[in-house]
Structures are given as structure tokens and as C-alpha cells.
Amino acid sequence: MKILGIHCYGHDTAAALVIDGQLTAAVEEERLSRIKHDNSLPLKSIQYCLNEAHLSMDQIDLIALSQSHNRLFKEKYLRFTIDNFPFANGIFQESLGNITKILNIEQELRKSLNYNGNIEEMNHHMCHLASAFYQSGFEESACISIDGLGEIESTVIGYGEKNNIKIIQSTNYPDSLGLFYSAITDYLGFQHHSSEGTVMALASFGNPDEKIPMKHKTYSEVFREMIWWNERGTFNMDLSWFNYPFTRIGWVSSKFIDCFGPKRKKEDKISDHHKNIAAGLQKSFEQIYLNIIRYAQLKTGSCNLSLAGGCALNCIANGKIFENTNFKDVYIQPAASDSGTAIGAALLASYEHNKSLKRFPRINHTYWGPSFNNEDIQKVLENENISYKLLNSTSIEAAKMLSQGKIIGWFQGRMEFGPRALGNRSILAAPFPQEIKDKINFEVKHREPFRPFAPSLIFEQFNKIYKLNIDSPFMIVATSVHDEWINKIKATIHVDNTARVHTVTKDRNLKYYELINEFYRLTSIPLILNTSFNDKGEPIVCSPKDALKTMKATNLDALFIGDYLII
């Protein structure tokens, strides 16, 4: 059965193709449209998936949408507005454009795709759960999804066994751990639904246990008043601190402003006060996040965890799962936010329509996007009048440049799906000296100086350098570094001596593994600095043209694209 999964409402729209239960292709619309967090109908993504499998729309058996749009309208817009009359009238009026959009999605799809086949709307959080569980390789697992909002649920605990997933418990909007984090992200002057990871990085510079200026309480104590939780894995928010359930004009309330002061403007200096707010937020988030996860294990009795939803991108909190729970194995969906529900929708529909469908082994890579061979690349280089050199071994030449302190672009194979560059669309550098981190932030990526970079390392060397004993193929778990390695790889270590590690193996990415191994041979350091191949505010590069444009904008020393070197 050929099923096209589509996430087409909200930020980061995407498409994925699953054939007989096996994922074949997936891409976010932003990578093709070049519009960051694109929220348009993912027509380019759909066409890519079809092209990759050499299919036409009339060969698709089913389109699975990753949200029940009718239920979203009834629960979030109608029922919530009535239950909170007249306070929610504002948000309803401000959302009329969204409401029109969601109620016409199926009609728009049919018209745009000229498709007359079956279209099914799936439960949003079930899509999150399916995107993790059905790729985990687990026979059975506790399943958790935590994000901003699905139809009405913000958090779901479930249990997966063989080909089935059932929901056990949920927490509903406006109680939302994801929107709680987004509200403070907006208050701190960053882009909500985009820069939560930046706030997570900033939190490590703050102290949540300091007193708030002119107040008699610490940051932690005040955040504890905003959101509280219980041993049954649920939580509640004191909405007097927030505006978001009632209006789109300002995320936090006057009560929040009275306590913490005016909202930071984007161009304002980041003060210790802002750092402490971020730290208080992160501490509260971690406490509730881990409480939900511990309860899920208690409720299901499983030793395995499948985790998804936008909140599952919080790598600092993810690292603490291994220290604060008894799960023996954890699978975190690499495209944990809404784009990943395109995969989940297609997988969920596959197993719902065929209960005896074969399960596949764990998926430990994200290379589902477009690729370009040497012929494609050479054509672009010659059309653009770019001088190039054909190499016998890109890995050896790249490792040599990295060992000499060069910063390079690395463009190989199929593009990654999800927010992390995992060695196919990456900017790479040596993990030393520490100053190279500042250079990349200021001169290459043009972003905030406090933001960290991740290490990609040979998996076999993981335990020698880092304290957790896990495989980390998705760069989605942070762990502490052994003291003797800190000064050797300083450029990849955050201020709290943690790193968001990416483990690389031969079978997952041979060319990238060979590059790191050659760097190891030259320097005795089995890892390199890896960050996504994009400038600030832009999507990760997809095509050779994107790579050339971004190379110029980011002042890279060299670009390794296919088997070609450009300097």
C-alpha cells in the first residue's frame, strides 16, 4: 500500500511516502521553498516524494493527514471559545483566517494535486507516537508525545505493542508544556516555535535559584507558581501569567511583566536577568518533562520509551532521562516536532489498514531527502562558472583541511529530514581551539555568541570521552564530558560542560565516518565540530545551488560537494 503522509497545517509543513510500511522519502517544505518554517501546503515536498519513488498521484492509495482538522475546529476553536466565553472571543476572531484554512485543506489538496482517492485525517498526537514507535524497532514500549497543541491535547501518554498503539492518558490545551516554553521564548526576544533551542542554550548561563531583582522570591519559585504538577503525570498552568489562550497579541500577561519587567526586544543586550529567566524556565520544564516520563514507565511497566513531539527536541532534558528514569532503551524521534508527523501519519495509516504488516528494524538515520550525483553537481558548477577540482578521496582531503584549522561545507548524499544536520548537509571544523567556536558563530553563522556546536564522533570512542553509555545517532541527547577531554575538544562543549553528541558508524554514513576517522588519524581526536549548513534565519541547504549561495554568505574556506572541491 502506497501512503502519502502530509503535515499541512501550522509551521514546518512536510510530506513523507511510506510503501508497505517502509519509509521511502521525506522532506520539509522549507528545504525546497527556502522559506524558513514554511507553513504553506507542501506541494514541492509531495512532488519530491513521488519523484523519488517514480510514482504519480493516481498511484497513491491513500493520503494520511497528520491532524484531524474537523476535530481541531470543534475542540480548540469552538468548544474552548464557548467554555471560556467571553475571554476567548479575541483569539477566536484573530484565528478566523486559520479556521478557514483548516476547513478547506482537503478541498485544496484535491484541487492542487488533482487527486480523487482516499484522504484520512489522523489524530495529531497518535502521529507523533507512531513516528517514534514504528521506527524504534521495539516490540513494546511506553510512548509519549509532548508539544504545544494537537487537536486539543498537548501531552499524550500511550503504549505500543507489536502493530498497535493505544492512548492511556492526555493533558489538554491550554495546559501545554510546549506553549509554556514558547511563551517565555517570545518574552526573551526570540522567535517562538523556532528559537526554543536558543533559549535552552541560554539557560546554562543563568542561575534559577537567584532572587529576582526587587522581589523576595527566586526565579525557580516564581516559575513553580506558574505551572505545577502531580505524581499522576499531569500538570496545570496558572493562566493569569499568560495571554496566549485568549489573544495572539502578546504571549505573557501584565502579571508576568510586573514580575519580570518589560519584554526584551530582539536587539537588546542579554542580561543576567534574562539568563536567569531562561534557567528558571528550563528547570521547570525538566521537572515536569521527567515527571511525565517517570509516570509513563510506572503506568506501562515498560523498559522501553518511544518519545516525540516538539518538546522532545530539548536535548538537555533528554540527557537527564537516562540519569533520572529506569528505562533501559530510549528512542527519540529525530524529527520530533510537527514535520515528523508526516512520517507518523503515513506509518499510522499503514498499520491501521494492515494489522499483520511486517515491522522493520530500528531506523538510526534521517537521510530521506533529495540527493545529487556528480553529474548533477558538475552541471550546476559549470552553469555558475565555478572553478572546481575533482578529488579521489573527499574524506582524506577534508580531514586534512580540518586539521589545518579550516572551516568547510560538507554536502553529500541524501539530505537529512528534521532539524539536525547529521553529516550530509553540514558545516564542519576541528573541535579546537575554543576560539573557532566564536569564529563560526560570528563570521560564519552570524548568530548569538553563546550558542554551542555539536560534536560528531566515531561511535566506538563514545565512552572514552562522554559519561553516558548510549548510541546517539540523532544529535538529540546532551551528556557531560570526562574532565580529561574538556580542553582537547573545547569548541564543542557548552558552558555547563555538556555536548549534544552525534555518533557516527560505517553502516549509517560511510563517507562521513571515513572523514572523522582520517581526522582521528591526523590529530588523535576522534571527533569533529558539526553544525547545520545554513546561515542564520535560513533553512538547511538542499541543492547544489543552495550550497554555493550559502558558501558565499558564510565565508567558508572550502566546500566539498559530491567528489568536487571548491575553494
PDB file of C-alpha atoms in Angstrom, residues 318-516:
ATOM      1  CA  ASN A 318      16.714  14.240  27.144  1.00  0.00           C
ATOM      2  CA  GLY A 319      20.145  13.617  28.639  1.00  0.00           C
ATOM      3  CA  LYS A 320      18.558  13.564  32.071  1.00  0.00           C
ATOM      4  CA  ILE A 321      16.126  10.796  31.082  1.00  0.00           C
ATOM      5  CA  PHE A 322      18.999   8.330  31.348  1.00  0.00           C
ATOM      6  CA  GLU A 323      20.010   9.641  34.771  1.00  0.00           C
ATOM      7  CA  ASN A 324      16.547  10.005  36.300  1.00  0.00           C
ATOM      8  CA  THR A 325      14.466   7.088  34.995  1.00  0.00           C
ATOM      9  CA  ASN A 326      14.792   3.317  34.778  1.00  0.00           C
ATOM     10  CA  PHE A 327      14.242   2.952  31.045  1.00  0.00           C
ATOM     11  CA  LYS A 328      16.778   0.581  29.507  1.00  0.00           C
ATOM     12  CA  ASP A 329      16.342   1.820  25.937  1.00  0.00           C
ATOM     13  CA  VAL A 330      15.044   5.129  24.606  1.00  0.00           C
ATOM     14  CA  TYR A 331      14.172   6.043  21.012  1.00  0.00           C
ATOM     15  CA  ILE A 332      13.669   9.760  20.413  1.00  0.00           C
ATOM     16  CA  GLN A 333      12.210  10.673  17.035  1.00  0.00           C
ATOM     17  CA  PRO A 334      14.864  12.855  15.310  1.00  0.00           C
ATOM     18  CA  ALA A 335      12.183  14.954  13.570  1.00  0.00           C
ATOM     19  CA  ALA A 336      10.292  15.190  16.850  1.00  0.00           C
ATOM     20  CA  SER A 337       8.381  18.377  16.027  1.00  0.00           C
ATOM     21  CA  ASP A 338       5.401  18.675  13.690  1.00  0.00           C
ATOM     22  CA  SER A 339       7.272  17.949  10.454  1.00  0.00           C
ATOM     23  CA  GLY A 340       7.807  14.415  11.761  1.00  0.00           C
ATOM     24  CA  THR A 341       4.064  13.834  11.934  1.00  0.00           C
ATOM     25  CA  ALA A 342       4.076  13.469   8.136  1.00  0.00           C
ATOM     26  CA  ILE A 343       6.052  10.258   8.676  1.00  0.00           C
ATOM     27  CA  GLY A 344       3.852   9.313  11.624  1.00  0.00           C
ATOM     28  CA  ALA A 345       0.629   9.792   9.683  1.00  0.00           C
ATOM     29  CA  ALA A 346       1.781   7.507   6.869  1.00  0.00           C
ATOM     30  CA  LEU A 347       3.065   4.839   9.267  1.00  0.00           C
ATOM     31  CA  LEU A 348      -0.042   5.022  11.454  1.00  0.00           C
ATOM     32  CA  ALA A 349      -2.316   4.595   8.448  1.00  0.00           C
ATOM     33  CA  SER A 350      -0.179   1.709   7.175  1.00  0.00           C
ATOM     34  CA  TYR A 351      -0.594  -0.302  10.373  1.00  0.00           C
ATOM     35  CA  GLU A 352      -4.241   0.630  10.831  1.00  0.00           C
ATOM     36  CA  HIS A 353      -5.073  -0.667   7.352  1.00  0.00           C
ATOM     37  CA  ASN A 354      -2.970  -3.812   7.674  1.00  0.00           C
ATOM     38  CA  LYS A 355      -2.721  -5.185  11.223  1.00  0.00           C
ATOM     39  CA  SER A 356      -0.410  -8.002  10.081  1.00  0.00           C
ATOM     40  CA  LEU A 357       2.029  -5.682   8.288  1.00  0.00           C
ATOM     41  CA  LYS A 358       5.691  -6.507   8.822  1.00  0.00           C
ATOM     42  CA  ARG A 359       7.586  -4.410  11.390  1.00  0.00           C
ATOM     43  CA  PHE A 360      11.031  -3.182  10.390  1.00  0.00           C
ATOM     44  CA  PRO A 361      14.274  -2.900  12.409  1.00  0.00           C
ATOM     45  CA  ARG A 362      15.170   0.342  14.170  1.00  0.00           C
ATOM     46  CA  ILE A 363      15.834   3.307  11.910  1.00  0.00           C
ATOM     47  CA  ASN A 364      19.025   5.071  13.025  1.00  0.00           C
ATOM     48  CA  HIS A 365      19.401   7.639  10.274  1.00  0.00           C
ATOM     49  CA  THR A 366      17.404  10.533   8.802  1.00  0.00           C
ATOM     50  CA  TYR A 367      18.634  10.541   5.191  1.00  0.00           C
ATOM     51  CA  TRP A 368      15.271  10.675   3.411  1.00  0.00           C
ATOM     52  CA  GLY A 369      15.677  13.844   1.328  1.00  0.00           C
ATOM     53  CA  PRO A 370      16.969  14.772  -2.149  1.00  0.00           C
ATOM     54  CA  SER A 371      20.402  13.700  -3.384  1.00  0.00           C
ATOM     55  CA  PHE A 372      22.524  14.921  -6.276  1.00  0.00           C
ATOM     56  CA  ASN A 373      25.123  12.878  -8.157  1.00  0.00           C
ATOM     57  CA  ASN A 374      28.396  14.182  -9.582  1.00  0.00           C
ATOM     58  CA  GLU A 375      26.802  14.799 -12.972  1.00  0.00           C
ATOM     59  CA  ASP A 376      24.072  16.962 -11.379  1.00  0.00           C
ATOM     60  CA  ILE A 377      26.647  18.869  -9.352  1.00  0.00           C
ATOM     61  CA  GLN A 378      29.078  19.411 -12.235  1.00  0.00           C
ATOM     62  CA  LYS A 379      26.304  20.824 -14.393  1.00  0.00           C
ATOM     63  CA  VAL A 380      25.470  23.412 -11.719  1.00  0.00           C
ATOM     64  CA  LEU A 381      29.137  24.316 -11.185  1.00  0.00           C
ATOM     65  CA  GLU A 382      29.708  24.889 -14.879  1.00  0.00           C
ATOM     66  CA  ASN A 383      26.495  26.871 -15.304  1.00  0.00           C
ATOM     67  CA  GLU A 384      27.570  29.082 -12.399  1.00  0.00           C
ATOM     68  CA  ASN A 385      31.141  29.426 -13.737  1.00  0.00           C
ATOM     69  CA  ILE A 386      32.579  27.929 -10.543  1.00  0.00           C
ATOM     70  CA  SER A 387      36.130  26.564 -10.556  1.00  0.00           C
ATOM     71  CA  TYR A 388      36.369  23.087  -9.062  1.00  0.00           C
ATOM     72  CA  LYS A 389      38.695  20.173  -8.511  1.00  0.00           C
ATOM     73  CA  LEU A 390      37.682  16.515  -8.831  1.00  0.00           C
ATOM     74  CA  LEU A 391      39.044  14.515  -5.879  1.00  0.00           C
ATOM     75  CA  ASN A 392      39.995  10.875  -5.484  1.00  0.00           C
ATOM     76  CA  SER A 393      39.059  10.977  -1.783  1.00  0.00           C
ATOM     77  CA  THR A 394      36.948  13.795  -0.392  1.00  0.00           C
ATOM     78  CA  SER A 395      37.268  12.377   3.137  1.00  0.00           C
ATOM     79  CA  ILE A 396      41.074  12.466   3.181  1.00  0.00           C
ATOM     80  CA  GLU A 397      41.278  15.973   1.704  1.00  0.00           C
ATOM     81  CA  ALA A 398      38.556  17.319   4.012  1.00  0.00           C
ATOM     82  CA  ALA A 399      40.186  15.827   7.126  1.00  0.00           C
ATOM     83  CA  LYS A 400      43.487  17.434   6.145  1.00  0.00           C
ATOM     84  CA  MET A 401      41.846  20.858   5.832  1.00  0.00           C
ATOM     85  CA  LEU A 402      40.054  20.465   9.165  1.00  0.00           C
ATOM     86  CA  SER A 403      43.321  19.559  10.878  1.00  0.00           C
ATOM     87  CA  GLN A 404      44.764  22.813   9.489  1.00  0.00           C
ATOM     88  CA  GLY A 405      42.007  24.860  11.130  1.00  0.00           C
ATOM     89  CA  LYS A 406      39.836  25.368   8.054  1.00  0.00           C
ATOM     90  CA  ILE A 407      36.027  25.650   8.213  1.00  0.00           C
ATOM     91  CA  ILE A 408      34.345  23.713   5.437  1.00  0.00           C
ATOM     92  CA  GLY A 409      30.968  22.965   3.922  1.00  0.00           C
ATOM     93  CA  TRP A 410      30.161  19.271   3.532  1.00  0.00           C
ATOM     94  CA  PHE A 411      27.430  18.369   1.006  1.00  0.00           C
ATOM     95  CA  GLN A 412      26.962  14.642   0.381  1.00  0.00           C
ATOM     96  CA  GLY A 413      24.250  12.063  -0.331  1.00  0.00           C
ATOM     97  CA  ARG A 414      20.589  12.403   0.663  1.00  0.00           C
ATOM     98  CA  MET A 415      19.561  15.379   2.740  1.00  0.00           C
ATOM     99  CA  GLU A 416      18.560  14.839   6.356  1.00  0.00           C
ATOM    100  CA  PHE A 417      14.937  15.042   7.464  1.00  0.00           C
ATOM    101  CA  GLY A 418      14.411  17.054  10.644  1.00  0.00           C
ATOM    102  CA  PRO A 419      16.225  19.963  12.280  1.00  0.00           C
ATOM    103  CA  ARG A 420      19.684  18.385  12.672  1.00  0.00           C
ATOM    104  CA  ALA A 421      22.437  18.160  10.069  1.00  0.00           C
ATOM    105  CA  LEU A 422      23.925  14.708  10.545  1.00  0.00           C
ATOM    106  CA  GLY A 423      26.855  14.748   8.172  1.00  0.00           C
ATOM    107  CA  ASN A 424      25.248  15.231   4.760  1.00  0.00           C
ATOM    108  CA  ARG A 425      24.421  18.970   4.858  1.00  0.00           C
ATOM    109  CA  SER A 426      26.922  20.182   7.457  1.00  0.00           C
ATOM    110  CA  ILE A 427      29.443  22.903   8.222  1.00  0.00           C
ATOM    111  CA  LEU A 428      32.477  21.254   9.799  1.00  0.00           C
ATOM    112  CA  ALA A 429      35.528  22.338  11.778  1.00  0.00           C
ATOM    113  CA  ALA A 430      38.082  20.961  14.206  1.00  0.00           C
ATOM    114  CA  PRO A 431      36.821  20.801  17.828  1.00  0.00           C
ATOM    115  CA  PHE A 432      39.727  23.014  18.899  1.00  0.00           C
ATOM    116  CA  PRO A 433      40.804  25.671  19.748  1.00  0.00           C
ATOM    117  CA  GLN A 434      37.910  27.228  21.649  1.00  0.00           C
ATOM    118  CA  GLU A 435      38.175  30.377  19.507  1.00  0.00           C
ATOM    119  CA  ILE A 436      36.959  28.508  16.441  1.00  0.00           C
ATOM    120  CA  LYS A 437      33.513  28.355  18.081  1.00  0.00           C
ATOM    121  CA  ASP A 438      33.390  32.158  18.271  1.00  0.00           C
ATOM    122  CA  LYS A 439      34.576  32.464  14.703  1.00  0.00           C
ATOM    123  CA  ILE A 440      31.823  30.192  13.395  1.00  0.00           C
ATOM    124  CA  ASN A 441      29.130  31.955  15.446  1.00  0.00           C
ATOM    125  CA  PHE A 442      30.231  35.469  14.430  1.00  0.00           C
ATOM    126  CA  GLU A 443      31.714  35.149  10.947  1.00  0.00           C
ATOM    127  CA  VAL A 444      30.069  32.049   9.505  1.00  0.00           C
ATOM    128  CA  LYS A 445      26.629  31.521  11.043  1.00  0.00           C
ATOM    129  CA  HIS A 446      26.087  35.161  12.089  1.00  0.00           C
ATOM    130  CA  ARG A 447      24.278  34.197  15.278  1.00  0.00           C
ATOM    131  CA  GLU A 448      24.347  34.643  19.057  1.00  0.00           C
ATOM    132  CA  PRO A 449      27.803  34.055  20.590  1.00  0.00           C
ATOM    133  CA  PHE A 450      26.545  31.795  23.392  1.00  0.00           C
ATOM    134  CA  ARG A 451      25.144  29.113  21.098  1.00  0.00           C
ATOM    135  CA  PRO A 452      27.016  25.785  21.194  1.00  0.00           C
ATOM    136  CA  PHE A 453      28.096  23.383  18.473  1.00  0.00           C
ATOM    137  CA  ALA A 454      27.764  19.626  18.478  1.00  0.00           C
ATOM    138  CA  PRO A 455      30.463  17.000  18.037  1.00  0.00           C
ATOM    139  CA  SER A 456      30.194  14.185  15.502  1.00  0.00           C
ATOM    140  CA  LEU A 457      32.306  11.283  16.669  1.00  0.00           C
ATOM    141  CA  ILE A 458      33.187   7.722  15.900  1.00  0.00           C
ATOM    142  CA  PHE A 459      30.720   5.640  17.890  1.00  0.00           C
ATOM    143  CA  GLU A 460      33.379   3.261  19.205  1.00  0.00           C
ATOM    144  CA  GLN A 461      35.083   6.169  21.012  1.00  0.00           C
ATOM    145  CA  PHE A 462      31.954   7.461  22.780  1.00  0.00           C
ATOM    146  CA  ASN A 463      32.512   6.009  26.250  1.00  0.00           C
ATOM    147  CA  LYS A 464      36.090   7.206  26.320  1.00  0.00           C
ATOM    148  CA  ILE A 465      35.022  10.857  26.044  1.00  0.00           C
ATOM    149  CA  TYR A 466      31.430  11.137  27.336  1.00  0.00           C
ATOM    150  CA  LYS A 467      29.726   9.951  30.515  1.00  0.00           C
ATOM    151  CA  LEU A 468      26.548   8.377  29.130  1.00  0.00           C
ATOM    152  CA  ASN A 469      26.702   4.838  27.781  1.00  0.00           C
ATOM    153  CA  ILE A 470      24.395   5.166  24.766  1.00  0.00           C
ATOM    154  CA  ASP A 471      24.293   5.392  20.999  1.00  0.00           C
ATOM    155  CA  SER A 472      23.254   8.909  19.932  1.00  0.00           C
ATOM    156  CA  PRO A 473      22.707   8.891  16.155  1.00  0.00           C
ATOM    157  CA  PHE A 474      20.393  11.916  16.044  1.00  0.00           C
ATOM    158  CA  MET A 475      22.259  14.630  17.982  1.00  0.00           C
ATOM    159  CA  ILE A 476      19.282  14.894  20.325  1.00  0.00           C
ATOM    160  CA  VAL A 477      20.788  13.943  23.709  1.00  0.00           C
ATOM    161  CA  ALA A 478      23.224  16.046  25.752  1.00  0.00           C
ATOM    162  CA  THR A 479      25.760  14.431  28.063  1.00  0.00           C
ATOM    163  CA  SER A 480      28.693  15.513  30.214  1.00  0.00           C
ATOM    164  CA  VAL A 481      32.294  15.243  29.076  1.00  0.00           C
ATOM    165  CA  HIS A 482      35.021  13.442  31.006  1.00  0.00           C
ATOM    166  CA  ASP A 483      37.303  16.044  32.598  1.00  0.00           C
ATOM    167  CA  GLU A 484      40.471  14.958  30.787  1.00  0.00           C
ATOM    168  CA  TRP A 485      38.845  15.666  27.400  1.00  0.00           C
ATOM    169  CA  ILE A 486      37.406  19.114  28.082  1.00  0.00           C
ATOM    170  CA  ASN A 487      40.393  21.158  26.934  1.00  0.00           C
ATOM    171  CA  LYS A 488      41.011  18.915  23.914  1.00  0.00           C
ATOM    172  CA  ILE A 489      37.569  19.491  22.358  1.00  0.00           C
ATOM    173  CA  LYS A 490      36.611  22.841  23.887  1.00  0.00           C
ATOM    174  CA  ALA A 491      34.875  24.205  20.788  1.00  0.00           C
ATOM    175  CA  THR A 492      32.176  21.505  21.043  1.00  0.00           C
ATOM    176  CA  ILE A 493      31.498  21.865  24.775  1.00  0.00           C
ATOM    177  CA  HIS A 494      28.827  24.122  26.237  1.00  0.00           C
ATOM    178  CA  VAL A 495      29.361  26.314  29.298  1.00  0.00           C
ATOM    179  CA  ASP A 496      27.916  23.558  31.530  1.00  0.00           C
ATOM    180  CA  ASN A 497      30.475  21.036  30.168  1.00  0.00           C
ATOM    181  CA  THR A 498      27.864  19.145  28.157  1.00  0.00           C
ATOM    182  CA  ALA A 499      27.709  18.313  24.473  1.00  0.00           C
ATOM    183  CA  ARG A 500      24.872  17.316  22.142  1.00  0.00           C
ATOM    184  CA  VAL A 501      26.649  14.280  20.736  1.00  0.00           C
ATOM    185  CA  HIS A 502      26.192  12.739  17.295  1.00  0.00           C
ATOM    186  CA  THR A 503      27.550   9.195  16.998  1.00  0.00           C
ATOM    187  CA  VAL A 504      28.628   8.034  13.533  1.00  0.00           C
ATOM    188  CA  THR A 505      29.043   4.465  12.282  1.00  0.00           C
ATOM    189  CA  LYS A 506      30.192   2.957   8.988  1.00  0.00           C
ATOM    190  CA  ASP A 507      26.804   1.492   8.180  1.00  0.00           C
ATOM    191  CA  ARG A 508      24.903   4.763   8.770  1.00  0.00           C
ATOM    192  CA  ASN A 509      27.217   7.116   6.853  1.00  0.00           C
ATOM    193  CA  LEU A 510      30.422   5.594   5.459  1.00  0.00           C
ATOM    194  CA  LYS A 511      31.876   8.713   3.829  1.00  0.00           C
ATOM    195  CA  TYR A 512      31.335  10.837   6.952  1.00  0.00           C
ATOM    196  CA  TYR A 513      32.756   8.069   9.142  1.00  0.00           C
ATOM    197  CA  GLU A 514      35.860   7.924   6.942  1.00  0.00           C
ATOM    198  CA  LEU A 515      36.290  11.690   7.245  1.00  0.00           C
ATOM    199  CA  ILE A 516      36.171  11.601  11.057  1.00  0.00           C
TER     200      ILE A 516
END
